[in-house]
XYZ file of N, CA and C in Angstrom:
864
model
N 0.947 21.663 9.813
C 1.046 20.261 9.566
C 2.260 19.984 8.668
N 2.736 18.773 8.576
C 3.848 18.424 7.741
C 3.651 18.889 6.285
N 2.391 18.809 5.793
C 2.174 19.182 4.406
C 2.490 20.638 4.161
N 2.280 21.474 5.102
C 2.646 22.897 4.970
C 4.122 23.075 5.129
N 4.715 22.337 6.035
C 6.165 22.451 6.232
C 7.000 21.982 5.014
N 6.488 20.954 4.352
C 7.222 20.292 3.330
C 6.882 20.792 1.880
N 5.695 21.385 1.784
C 5.176 21.857 0.476
C 4.975 20.752 -0.507
N 4.385 19.669 -0.014
C 4.097 18.510 -0.894
C 2.816 18.829 -1.679
N 2.500 17.943 -2.720
C 1.379 18.097 -3.568
C 0.140 17.359 -3.136
N 0.341 16.510 -2.093
C -0.773 15.715 -1.582
C -0.422 15.309 -0.144
N -1.466 14.953 0.631
C -1.271 14.454 1.966
C -1.820 13.023 1.997
N -1.242 12.228 2.881
C -1.752 10.846 3.128
C -2.020 10.702 4.600
N -3.178 10.146 4.915
C -3.504 9.980 6.337
C -3.213 8.486 6.694
N -2.337 8.313 7.675
C -1.844 6.952 7.977
C -2.519 6.495 9.276
N -3.204 5.318 9.143
C -3.649 4.549 10.303
C -3.058 3.170 10.146
N -2.472 2.603 11.128
C -1.759 1.341 11.011
C -2.664 0.300 10.327
N -2.082 -0.418 9.384
C -2.924 -1.347 8.595
C -3.577 -2.445 9.380
N -3.003 -2.781 10.581
C -3.575 -3.826 11.348
C -4.826 -3.422 12.150
N -5.109 -2.128 12.192
C -6.342 -1.709 12.898
C -7.585 -2.317 12.308
N -7.558 -2.585 11.042
C -8.705 -3.224 10.364
C -9.012 -4.645 10.846
N -8.055 -5.261 11.482
C -8.213 -6.597 12.043
C -9.018 -6.652 13.309
N -9.028 -5.546 14.047
C -9.649 -5.577 15.339
C -11.159 -5.801 15.294
N -11.913 -5.216 14.327
C -13.342 -5.586 14.190
C -13.583 -6.992 13.879
N -12.589 -7.751 13.453
C -12.749 -9.139 13.159
C -12.526 -10.035 14.351
N -12.268 -9.379 15.478
C -12.053 -10.124 16.730
C -10.575 -10.430 17.013
N -9.699 -9.739 16.339
C -8.279 -9.969 16.554
C -7.796 -9.182 17.767
N -7.065 -9.745 18.619
C -6.482 -9.029 19.810
C -5.011 -8.701 19.373
N -4.758 -7.381 19.416
C -3.496 -6.841 18.849
C -2.892 -5.904 19.856
N -1.557 -6.031 19.981
C -0.785 -4.989 20.697
C 0.560 -4.814 20.048
N 1.235 -3.683 20.379
C 2.540 -3.425 19.799
C 3.574 -3.557 20.942
N 4.514 -4.495 20.761
C 5.513 -4.786 21.796
C 6.808 -3.971 21.474
N 7.336 -3.368 22.513
C 8.571 -2.575 22.368
C 9.699 -3.452 21.751
N 10.296 -2.987 20.657
C 11.354 -3.707 20.007
C 10.890 -4.868 19.120
N 9.632 -5.193 19.136
C 9.144 -6.276 18.316
C 8.144 -5.843 17.219
N 7.403 -4.824 17.453
C 6.428 -4.435 16.553
C 5.082 -5.114 16.881
N 4.194 -5.300 15.871
C 2.853 -5.824 16.157
C 2.870 -7.287 16.618
N 1.924 -7.586 17.565
C 1.806 -8.935 18.044
C 0.317 -9.265 18.008
N -0.020 -10.333 17.240
C -1.406 -10.857 17.203
C -1.545 -11.809 18.323
N -2.343 -11.599 19.311
C -2.436 -12.490 20.452
C -3.252 -13.758 20.199
N -4.104 -13.729 19.211
C -4.860 -14.899 18.838
C -4.693 -15.199 17.306
N -3.519 -15.553 16.839
C -3.314 -15.795 15.448
C -4.021 -17.012 14.911
N -4.140 -17.059 13.595
C -4.712 -18.226 12.906
C -3.711 -19.328 12.933
N -4.049 -20.479 13.358
C -3.146 -21.577 13.411
C -3.707 -22.823 12.606
N -5.004 -22.878 12.435
C -5.564 -23.967 11.595
C -6.866 -23.412 10.970
N -7.512 -24.214 10.132
C -8.605 -23.716 9.356
C -9.797 -23.357 10.266
N -9.942 -24.024 11.461
C -11.088 -23.672 12.320
C -10.975 -22.209 12.807
N -9.736 -21.769 12.971
C -9.546 -20.376 13.488
C -10.115 -19.341 12.496
N -10.105 -19.677 11.178
C -10.600 -18.733 10.182
C -12.077 -18.554 10.372
N -12.802 -19.579 10.670
C -14.304 -19.495 10.796
C -14.719 -18.923 12.133
N -13.760 -18.680 13.035
C -14.054 -17.990 14.270
C -13.951 -16.514 14.189
N -13.419 -16.013 13.077
C -13.310 -14.576 12.907
C -14.699 -13.920 12.921
N -14.806 -12.778 13.479
C -16.045 -12.088 13.692
C -16.344 -11.129 12.524
N -17.602 -10.659 12.452
C -17.974 -9.693 11.442
C -18.667 -8.508 12.119
N -17.875 -7.843 12.947
C -18.377 -6.680 13.648
C -18.487 -5.438 12.675
N -19.167 -4.462 13.120
C -19.360 -3.242 12.275
C -18.057 -2.487 12.123
N -17.389 -2.583 10.959
C -16.142 -1.948 10.704
C -16.238 -0.426 10.833
N -17.303 0.100 10.302
C -17.433 1.604 10.283
C -17.579 2.138 11.704
N -18.366 1.468 12.552
C -18.507 1.922 13.935
C -17.209 1.698 14.706
N -16.641 0.500 14.480
C -15.390 0.146 15.238
C -14.238 1.108 14.957
N -14.149 1.577 13.710
C -12.991 2.439 13.322
C -13.432 3.849 13.069
N -14.463 4.298 13.850
C -14.991 5.644 13.565
C -13.973 6.663 13.832
N -12.975 6.484 14.700
C -11.998 7.468 15.007
C -11.069 7.736 13.807
N -10.868 6.717 12.926
C -10.126 6.902 11.692
C -10.854 7.891 10.797
N -12.141 7.663 10.602
C -12.949 8.497 9.734
C -13.081 9.908 10.250
N -13.167 9.996 11.585
C -13.206 11.356 12.213
C -11.899 12.103 11.941
N -10.761 11.427 12.001
C -9.470 12.038 11.717
C -9.391 12.498 10.317
N -9.918 11.648 9.373
C -9.946 12.038 7.954
C -10.745 13.315 7.736
N -11.947 13.326 8.374
C -12.774 14.565 8.192
C -12.114 15.779 8.679
N -11.399 15.719 9.819
C -10.717 16.845 10.366
C -9.559 17.264 9.476
N -8.812 16.259 8.954
C -7.679 16.583 8.083
C -8.182 17.238 6.788
N -9.345 16.732 6.254
C -9.843 17.289 5.040
C -10.196 18.805 5.193
N -10.762 19.160 6.354
C -11.048 20.554 6.611
C -9.788 21.350 6.717
N -8.820 20.822 7.449
C -7.568 21.583 7.705
C -6.767 21.743 6.385
N -6.877 20.831 5.482
C -6.105 20.885 4.235
C -6.647 21.874 3.213
N -7.961 22.226 3.387
C -8.568 23.069 2.426
C -9.046 22.310 1.222
N -9.499 22.984 0.204
C -10.187 22.314 -0.932
C -9.197 21.805 -2.005
N -7.993 22.330 -2.051
C -7.187 22.119 -3.201
C -6.087 21.090 -3.064
N -5.830 20.668 -1.797
C -4.710 19.687 -1.618
C -5.376 18.286 -1.499
N -4.997 17.382 -2.407
C -5.591 16.043 -2.282
C -5.222 15.308 -1.016
N -6.129 14.468 -0.535
C -5.921 13.643 0.611
C -6.005 12.193 0.247
N -5.029 11.437 0.558
C -4.948 10.024 0.186
C -5.306 9.127 1.417
N -6.245 8.221 1.175
C -6.570 7.220 2.201
C -5.697 5.984 2.127
N -5.879 5.050 3.046
C -4.850 4.023 3.214
C -5.444 2.822 3.806
N -5.020 1.648 3.298
C -5.428 0.352 3.883
C -4.413 -0.696 3.568
N -4.228 -1.674 4.443
C -3.482 -2.825 4.082
C -4.256 -3.650 3.028
N -3.538 -4.446 2.241
C -4.226 -5.299 1.223
C -4.570 -6.629 1.852
N -5.470 -7.376 1.215
C -5.994 -8.623 1.806
C -4.870 -9.623 2.061
N -3.950 -9.819 1.148
C -2.898 -10.804 1.430
C -2.013 -10.444 2.579
N -1.701 -9.151 2.640
C -0.786 -8.700 3.720
C -1.507 -8.849 5.090
N -2.771 -8.528 5.151
C -3.528 -8.683 6.389
C -3.606 -10.161 6.752
N -3.833 -11.042 5.771
C -3.879 -12.463 6.024
C -2.533 -12.960 6.585
N -1.408 -12.418 6.037
C -0.096 -12.804 6.480
C 0.125 -12.488 7.930
N -0.306 -11.278 8.354
C -0.108 -10.918 9.752
C -0.944 -11.765 10.648
N -2.172 -12.057 10.262
C -3.083 -12.895 11.037
C -2.500 -14.271 11.242
N -1.910 -14.861 10.195
C -1.386 -16.269 10.268
C -0.014 -16.286 10.934
N 0.852 -15.367 10.561
C 2.228 -15.332 11.182
C 2.162 -14.910 12.691
N 1.201 -14.137 13.057
C 1.049 -13.731 14.417
C 1.840 -12.443 14.781
N 2.301 -11.756 13.736
C 3.075 -10.485 13.977
C 4.161 -10.385 12.936
N 5.407 -10.364 13.332
C 6.474 -10.286 12.421
C 6.434 -11.379 11.327
N 6.516 -10.990 10.062
C 6.146 -11.981 9.034
C 7.296 -12.887 8.663
N 8.529 -12.513 8.778
C 9.585 -13.381 8.398
C 9.534 -13.795 6.904
N 9.659 -15.093 6.630
C 9.653 -15.561 5.235
C 8.239 -16.010 4.835
N 7.204 -15.792 5.600
C 5.839 -16.139 5.332
C 5.619 -17.652 5.185
N 6.453 -18.432 5.873
C 6.312 -19.905 5.803
C 4.992 -20.376 6.282
N 4.517 -19.852 7.395
C 3.205 -20.280 7.900
C 2.115 -19.911 6.946
N 2.147 -18.679 6.431
C 1.099 -18.160 5.564
C 1.015 -18.988 4.291
N 2.120 -19.220 3.626
C 2.089 -19.948 2.389
C 1.698 -21.415 2.588
N 2.143 -22.031 3.684
C 1.775 -23.398 3.991
C 0.284 -23.500 4.176
N -0.284 -22.580 4.925
C -1.747 -22.491 5.159
C -2.498 -22.345 3.868
N -1.994 -21.497 3.021
C -2.623 -21.204 1.713
C -2.665 -22.441 0.870
N -1.616 -23.243 0.876
C -1.547 -24.492 0.078
C -2.435 -25.564 0.665
N -2.389 -25.710 2.029
C -3.022 -26.891 2.644
C -4.517 -26.712 2.916
N -4.972 -25.448 3.057
C -6.371 -25.217 3.404
C -7.044 -24.254 2.415
N -7.162 -24.676 1.132
C -7.708 -23.769 0.149
C -9.041 -23.215 0.378
N -9.931 -23.985 1.008
C -11.286 -23.466 1.281
C -11.258 -22.446 2.380
N -10.484 -22.703 3.431
C -10.382 -21.752 4.529
C -9.663 -20.476 3.986
N -8.697 -20.641 3.138
C -8.027 -19.496 2.536
C -8.983 -18.662 1.734
N -9.826 -19.329 0.938
C -10.827 -18.532 0.152
C -11.787 -17.791 1.104
N -12.189 -18.415 2.197
C -13.110 -17.750 3.104
C -12.366 -16.519 3.718
N -11.126 -16.706 4.120
C -10.355 -15.639 4.792
C -10.155 -14.483 3.832
N -9.737 -14.753 2.598
C -9.454 -13.677 1.636
C -10.733 -12.932 1.182
N -11.843 -13.704 1.096
C -13.138 -13.075 0.774
C -13.540 -12.097 1.908
N -13.369 -12.568 3.163
C -13.697 -11.745 4.308
C -12.834 -10.465 4.380
N -11.534 -10.627 4.105
C -10.586 -9.494 4.220
C -10.792 -8.474 3.064
N -11.024 -9.012 1.875
C -11.254 -8.058 0.741
C -12.512 -7.253 0.924
N -13.568 -7.876 1.494
C -14.757 -7.253 1.816
C -14.602 -6.122 2.878
N -13.835 -6.520 3.898
C -13.525 -5.559 4.965
C -12.749 -4.360 4.425
N -11.732 -4.638 3.587
C -10.955 -3.527 2.996
C -11.831 -2.609 2.183
N -12.781 -3.188 1.409
C -13.633 -2.359 0.561
C -14.528 -1.459 1.405
N -15.116 -1.987 2.445
C -15.957 -1.188 3.377
C -15.119 -0.056 3.955
N -13.982 -0.378 4.438
C -13.070 0.554 5.066
C -12.706 1.707 4.133
N -12.289 1.359 2.937
C -11.879 2.445 1.971
C -13.011 3.239 1.445
N -14.168 2.615 1.232
C -15.329 3.415 0.788
C -15.798 4.412 1.915
N -15.647 4.004 3.146
C -16.062 4.919 4.199
C -14.987 6.062 4.295
N -13.765 5.760 3.993
C -12.702 6.803 3.988
C -13.042 7.809 2.921
N -13.542 7.361 1.733
C -13.974 8.289 0.705
C -15.120 9.173 1.197
N -16.068 8.601 1.845
C -17.191 9.381 2.407
C -16.650 10.396 3.404
N -15.633 10.021 4.134
C -15.101 10.956 5.126
C -14.241 12.061 4.597
N -13.797 11.921 3.292
C -13.185 13.099 2.710
C -11.880 12.830 1.892
N -11.474 11.557 1.727
C -10.287 11.344 0.896
C -10.579 11.393 -0.576
N -9.514 11.758 -1.386
C -9.714 11.871 -2.805
C -9.303 10.626 -3.626
N -8.413 9.861 -3.001
C -7.875 8.662 -3.676
C -7.405 7.733 -2.514
N -7.359 6.428 -2.782
C -6.908 5.502 -1.728
C -5.759 4.668 -2.210
N -4.909 4.295 -1.265
C -3.813 3.358 -1.563
C -3.947 2.037 -0.821
N -3.876 1.008 -1.559
C -3.892 -0.355 -0.936
C -2.431 -0.778 -0.850
N -2.003 -1.031 0.380
C -0.631 -1.302 0.698
C -0.508 -2.814 0.975
N -0.177 -3.575 -0.065
C -0.021 -5.006 0.052
C 1.452 -5.374 0.157
N 1.946 -5.093 1.382
C 3.394 -5.123 1.524
C 4.104 -6.418 1.135
N 3.449 -7.565 1.415
C 4.193 -8.798 1.293
C 3.942 -9.596 0.020
N 3.308 -9.021 -0.952
C 3.082 -9.701 -2.207
C 4.378 -10.238 -2.838
N 5.452 -9.597 -2.620
C 6.743 -9.954 -3.240
C 7.244 -11.328 -2.858
N 6.634 -11.972 -1.818
C 7.024 -13.347 -1.428
C 6.337 -14.378 -2.269
N 5.455 -13.970 -3.196
C 4.663 -14.917 -3.969
C 5.309 -15.058 -5.377
N 5.226 -16.269 -5.934
C 5.524 -16.445 -7.334
C 4.286 -15.954 -8.157
N 4.474 -15.636 -9.437
C 3.376 -15.200 -10.300
C 2.255 -16.234 -10.244
N 2.578 -17.495 -10.325
C 1.556 -18.578 -10.349
C 0.695 -18.528 -9.052
N 1.384 -18.415 -7.910
C 0.655 -18.360 -6.617
C -0.203 -17.050 -6.502
N 0.380 -15.976 -6.969
C -0.383 -14.709 -6.981
C -1.671 -14.849 -7.775
N -1.554 -15.430 -8.947
C -2.727 -15.642 -9.817
C -3.852 -16.478 -9.154
N -3.408 -17.595 -8.480
C -4.342 -18.503 -7.941
C -4.906 -18.062 -6.586
N -4.060 -17.505 -5.704
C -4.415 -17.347 -4.333
C -4.735 -15.924 -3.933
N -4.391 -14.925 -4.807
C -4.541 -13.536 -4.355
C -5.307 -12.692 -5.403
N -4.922 -12.796 -6.694
C -5.478 -11.924 -7.705
C -6.989 -11.894 -7.728
N -7.733 -12.974 -7.568
C -9.185 -12.856 -7.614
C -9.761 -11.939 -6.544
N -9.146 -11.942 -5.368
C -9.602 -11.099 -4.233
C -9.191 -9.654 -4.365
N -7.976 -9.486 -4.925
C -7.533 -8.103 -5.222
C -8.376 -7.432 -6.319
N -8.729 -8.236 -7.336
C -9.615 -7.733 -8.402
C -10.947 -7.411 -7.848
N -11.490 -8.210 -6.960
C -12.804 -7.972 -6.376
C -12.760 -6.693 -5.566
N -11.738 -6.520 -4.786
C -11.620 -5.304 -3.953
C -11.543 -4.068 -4.817
N -10.701 -4.036 -5.830
C -10.577 -2.889 -6.661
C -11.826 -2.585 -7.434
N -12.482 -3.663 -7.977
C -13.699 -3.433 -8.755
C -14.823 -2.873 -7.897
N -14.821 -3.232 -6.595
C -15.870 -2.727 -5.713
C -15.733 -1.271 -5.405
N -14.521 -0.704 -5.417
C -14.330 0.663 -4.976
C -13.906 1.654 -6.056
N -13.350 1.161 -7.199
C -12.718 2.047 -8.129
C -13.647 3.046 -8.807
N -14.903 2.751 -8.890
C -15.828 3.721 -9.468
C -16.095 4.848 -8.538
N -15.934 4.582 -7.228
C -16.235 5.604 -6.198
C -14.966 6.453 -5.872
N -13.790 5.774 -5.974
C -12.579 6.497 -5.571
C -11.392 5.855 -6.321
N -10.498 6.659 -6.908
C -9.315 6.087 -7.621
C -8.442 5.318 -6.715
N -7.758 4.272 -7.230
C -6.979 3.313 -6.387
C -5.536 3.249 -6.846
N -4.665 3.372 -5.824
C -3.248 3.093 -6.010
C -3.002 1.686 -5.350
N -2.316 0.845 -6.077
C -1.983 -0.479 -5.546
C -0.484 -0.587 -5.433
N 0.015 -0.963 -4.208
C 1.470 -0.951 -4.006
C 1.880 -2.162 -3.188
N 2.962 -2.815 -3.577
C 3.565 -3.816 -2.807
C 5.065 -3.766 -3.034
N 5.885 -4.285 -2.087
C 7.309 -4.239 -2.240
C 7.764 -5.560 -2.928
N 8.901 -5.415 -3.634
C 9.550 -6.557 -4.317
C 8.547 -7.263 -5.269
N 7.778 -6.441 -5.982
C 6.752 -7.003 -6.846
C 7.060 -6.873 -8.315
N 8.392 -6.714 -8.699
C 8.744 -6.532 -10.069
C 8.197 -7.669 -11.015
N 8.090 -8.899 -10.492
C 7.648 -9.987 -11.368
C 6.062 -10.007 -11.370
N 5.412 -9.164 -10.624
C 3.973 -9.275 -10.487
C 3.209 -8.089 -11.079
N 3.956 -7.064 -11.548
C 3.323 -5.794 -11.870
C 2.320 -5.897 -13.010
N 2.610 -6.732 -14.015
C 1.598 -6.867 -15.089
C 0.333 -7.592 -14.581
N 0.513 -8.405 -13.552
C -0.657 -9.050 -12.945
C -1.393 -8.128 -12.087
N -0.686 -7.301 -11.311
C -1.412 -6.243 -10.499
C -2.201 -5.311 -11.392
N -1.681 -5.062 -12.577
C -2.388 -4.222 -13.537
C -3.777 -4.837 -13.881
N -3.912 -6.166 -13.796
C -5.120 -6.823 -14.117
C -6.232 -6.478 -13.038
N -5.900 -5.967 -11.926
C -6.913 -5.524 -10.958
C -7.681 -4.345 -11.441
N -7.161 -3.644 -12.458
C -7.693 -2.433 -13.033
C -7.655 -1.208 -12.043
N -6.681 -1.274 -11.191
C -6.398 -0.090 -10.380
C -5.907 1.039 -11.304
N -6.076 2.289 -10.892
C -5.695 3.411 -11.718
C -4.246 3.763 -11.662
N -3.541 3.386 -10.516
C -2.194 3.716 -10.288
C -1.498 2.508 -9.672
N -0.260 2.217 -10.171
C 0.549 1.143 -9.520
C 1.765 1.798 -8.874
N 1.972 1.478 -7.640
C 3.167 1.946 -6.897
C 4.319 1.075 -7.247
N 5.496 1.727 -7.566
C 6.719 0.976 -7.868
C 7.782 1.235 -6.786
N 8.337 0.128 -6.274
C 9.452 0.326 -5.370
C 10.748 0.531 -6.074
N 11.829 0.750 -5.404
C 13.092 1.209 -6.002
C 13.830 0.066 -6.665
N 13.278 -1.132 -6.599
C 14.012 -2.302 -7.141
C 13.791 -2.439 -8.674
N 12.879 -1.685 -9.259
C 12.604 -1.789 -10.687
C 12.993 -0.534 -11.409
N 13.279 -0.630 -12.675
C 13.552 0.495 -13.537
C 12.226 1.050 -14.000
N 11.993 2.379 -13.689
C 10.677 2.944 -13.949
C 10.367 2.934 -15.444
N 11.326 3.279 -16.246
C 11.088 3.430 -17.720
C 10.710 2.032 -18.306
N 11.526 1.020 -17.998
C 11.262 -0.316 -18.588
C 9.951 -0.857 -18.056
N 9.699 -0.678 -16.779
C 8.463 -1.211 -16.172
C 7.237 -0.570 -16.760
N 7.234 0.743 -16.877
C 6.092 1.441 -17.437
C 5.815 1.035 -18.890
N 6.930 0.835 -19.572
C 6.779 0.412 -21.001
C 6.101 -0.963 -21.071
N 6.494 -1.884 -20.160
C 5.915 -3.202 -20.119
C 4.391 -3.086 -19.800
N 3.998 -2.073 -19.083
C 2.605 -1.895 -18.761
C 1.876 -1.089 -19.897
N 2.602 -0.877 -20.983
C 2.010 -0.184 -22.157
C 1.514 1.218 -21.869
N 2.036 1.775 -20.789
C 1.642 3.152 -20.388
C 0.128 3.231 -20.160
N -0.508 2.094 -19.846
C -1.936 2.078 -19.714
C -2.429 2.354 -18.260
N -1.484 2.612 -17.420
C -1.811 2.854 -15.984
C -0.798 3.873 -15.475
N -1.238 4.719 -14.545
C -0.323 5.677 -13.921
C 0.611 4.922 -13.002
N 1.770 5.498 -12.734
C 2.750 4.882 -11.856
C 3.229 5.894 -10.832
N 3.549 5.312 -9.627
C 4.001 6.193 -8.538
C 5.362 5.631 -8.028
N 6.303 6.518 -7.881
C 7.598 6.095 -7.374
C 8.751 6.840 -8.056
N 9.990 6.332 -7.937
C 10.345 5.214 -7.117
C 11.758 5.391 -6.521
N 12.009 6.539 -5.940
C 13.288 6.829 -5.363
C 13.540 5.959 -4.086
N 14.744 5.350 -4.013
C 15.109 4.593 -2.834
C 15.104 5.498 -1.648
N 14.395 5.250 -0.567
C 14.363 6.145 0.610
C 15.742 6.347 1.232
N 16.666 5.388 1.071
C 18.011 5.558 1.608
C 18.744 6.711 0.994
N 18.372 7.038 -0.257
C 19.072 8.206 -0.910
C 18.916 9.444 -0.087
N 17.785 9.612 0.629
C 17.552 10.819 1.423
C 18.406 10.890 2.632
N 19.177 9.850 2.943
C 20.117 9.917 4.070
C 21.459 10.551 3.695
N 21.668 10.663 2.402
C 22.980 11.123 1.903
C 23.026 12.576 1.569
N 23.949 12.963 0.704
C 24.167 14.345 0.339
C 23.219 14.833 -0.785
N 23.099 16.143 -0.877
C 22.164 16.718 -1.811
C 22.566 16.457 -3.239
N 23.873 16.337 -3.512
C 24.347 16.049 -4.870
C 23.795 14.733 -5.368
N 23.857 13.747 -4.518
C 23.343 12.437 -4.979
C 21.819 12.389 -4.998
N 21.162 13.094 -4.092
C 19.690 13.229 -4.140
C 19.290 13.806 -5.473
N 19.967 14.894 -5.899
C 19.665 15.510 -7.205
C 19.906 14.544 -8.323
N 20.979 13.847 -8.322
C 21.318 12.968 -9.397
C 20.304 11.838 -9.529
N 19.841 11.277 -8.417
C 18.899 10.124 -8.484
C 17.482 10.678 -8.888
N 17.131 11.844 -8.391
C 15.842 12.401 -8.766
C 15.760 12.738 -10.208
N 16.842 13.278 -10.773
C 16.847 13.615 -12.193
C 16.794 12.281 -13.006
N 17.468 11.271 -12.547
C 17.389 9.951 -13.299
C 15.976 9.457 -13.362
N 15.213 9.541 -12.265
C 13.852 9.047 -12.283
C 12.950 9.895 -13.154
N 13.137 11.196 -13.061
C 12.307 12.101 -13.983
C 12.685 11.846 -15.446
N 13.930 11.539 -15.714
C 14.313 11.251 -17.112
C 13.664 9.946 -17.597
N 13.543 8.944 -16.643
C 12.870 7.694 -16.990
C 11.413 7.892 -17.246
N 10.753 8.807 -16.485
C 9.373 9.106 -16.720
C 9.166 9.909 -18.030
N 10.197 10.647 -18.422
C 10.212 11.317 -19.731
C 9.021 12.318 -19.914
N 8.534 12.870 -18.829
C 7.490 13.860 -18.954
C 6.151 13.302 -19.348
N 5.975 11.997 -19.339
C 4.682 11.434 -19.693
C 3.651 11.741 -18.591
N 2.414 11.962 -18.994
C 1.390 12.230 -17.977
C 1.149 10.877 -17.225
N 0.887 10.973 -15.965
C 0.595 9.781 -15.168
C 1.676 9.321 -14.263
N 2.802 10.098 -14.165
C 3.831 9.759 -13.226
C 3.667 10.579 -11.960
N 3.567 9.947 -10.805
C 3.614 10.612 -9.530
C 4.950 10.396 -8.885
N 5.789 11.423 -8.798
C 7.070 11.235 -8.138
C 6.898 10.955 -6.709
N 7.516 9.906 -6.241
C 7.432 9.531 -4.817
C 8.629 8.672 -4.471
N 8.708 8.285 -3.191
C 9.710 7.310 -2.826
C 9.243 5.931 -3.239
N 10.178 4.966 -3.184
C 9.852 3.626 -3.492
C 9.356 2.841 -2.295
N 9.268 3.470 -1.148
C 8.725 2.978 0.067
C 8.666 4.163 1.024
N 8.390 3.932 2.316
C 8.202 5.032 3.227
C 9.475 5.777 3.577
N 9.300 6.972 4.123
C 10.455 7.726 4.658
C 11.078 7.064 5.847
N 12.335 6.875 5.832
C 13.018 6.245 7.016
C 13.018 7.250 8.179
N 12.825 6.765 9.392
C 12.712 7.675 10.572
C 13.906 8.621 10.718
N 15.108 8.138 10.371
C 16.283 8.983 10.602
C 16.544 9.981 9.463
N 15.619 10.121 8.500
C 15.871 10.957 7.387
C 15.842 12.433 7.814
N 16.876 13.252 7.412
C 16.876 14.662 7.727
C 15.767 15.431 6.958
N 14.993 16.181 7.739
C 13.870 16.915 7.139
C 14.348 17.851 6.026
N 15.510 18.376 6.203
C 16.029 19.344 5.154
C 16.224 18.610 3.804
N 16.604 17.371 3.881
C 16.812 16.605 2.626
C 15.458 16.323 1.963
N 14.390 16.098 2.752
C 13.058 15.915 2.191
C 12.573 17.198 1.495
N 12.784 18.309 2.124
C 12.425 19.621 1.563
C 13.220 19.863 0.292
N 14.454 19.541 0.290
C 15.320 19.769 -0.874
C 14.799 18.938 -2.031
N 14.465 17.719 -1.799
C 13.956 16.821 -2.895
C 12.631 17.373 -3.411
N 11.743 17.742 -2.588
C 10.442 18.255 -3.061
C 10.555 19.507 -3.890
N 11.378 20.390 -3.433
C 11.590 21.707 -4.179
C 12.228 21.352 -5.503
N 13.226 20.453 -5.524
C 13.904 20.081 -6.752
C 12.962 19.474 -7.760
N 12.128 18.550 -7.299
C 11.175 17.893 -8.220
C 10.140 18.895 -8.766
N 9.732 19.826 -7.926
C 8.821 20.910 -8.419
C 9.531 21.692 -9.536
N 10.708 22.066 -9.294
C 11.476 22.897 -10.256
C 11.706 22.090 -11.559
N 12.209 20.873 -11.417
C 12.524 20.112 -12.645
C 11.226 19.688 -13.408
N 10.176 19.363 -12.691
C 8.921 19.012 -13.357
C 8.336 20.165 -14.092
N 8.442 21.391 -13.476
C 7.985 22.589 -14.175
C 8.687 22.798 -15.513
N 10.010 22.576 -15.497
C 10.772 22.671 -16.781
C 10.383 21.656 -17.779
N 10.081 20.404 -17.267
C 9.669 19.372 -18.258
C 8.346 19.751 -18.872
N 7.378 20.254 -18.083
C 6.045 20.579 -18.549
C 6.061 21.725 -19.541
N 7.046 22.671 -19.243
C 7.050 23.871 -20.111
C 7.809 23.574 -21.412
């Protein structure tokens, strides 16, 4: 498996975040060159109340089966990370109908139909909690909530329209399994995300790790935050940027070195291996 090839310290099992919408009655397909397409998107408040409440665990049993098989294959000592989209991001896909753009539909709906929005976010946060708790039962050691589109919100909107549901989701699961919360372009929201009481906050490459962690009073672990584009370049620059991030973390416990978003498809595998080996070497020196 890739974990053996790359010599990483943990594995993550990826199931597309939109799969969780199918038990709610969403018809979904992936169009060539377009990405995900929601065939029956939410267009008004009545559509929210038509969402179904089918058995998530039964509907997505293949995901949990894959987790169980991966857990056995990985052995006892390599951590396995579970994965889910966050409530706001799932809502955005449902309302936008696929490609999210500037989230104009989502934010307009959020403002104009507050009761329907509350119903939708309550439903989605509950579905996420069930999904992630079942992943824990299937064998994951920690879970990551991937709330991709939070960065489109102002702090005030995040507080009013999202934070209560994110808090509820994290509080429901965090005693059973540790939680990483990640969103892109969330530099202005990180102290608010900390209020969810997640154990780890994922940082994208747009923030300074040292300054950000200090603002969080070092009260939460952080994950990140190398720009994935760096891995398309030469090893000299990879080393330079990796050393910079490790210097910003300054050897404090609670830093998980990672990219600031996913690996780009065109990334040379040899560059990924080089980065991992370099971080292992440099981290060992910091610890010693």
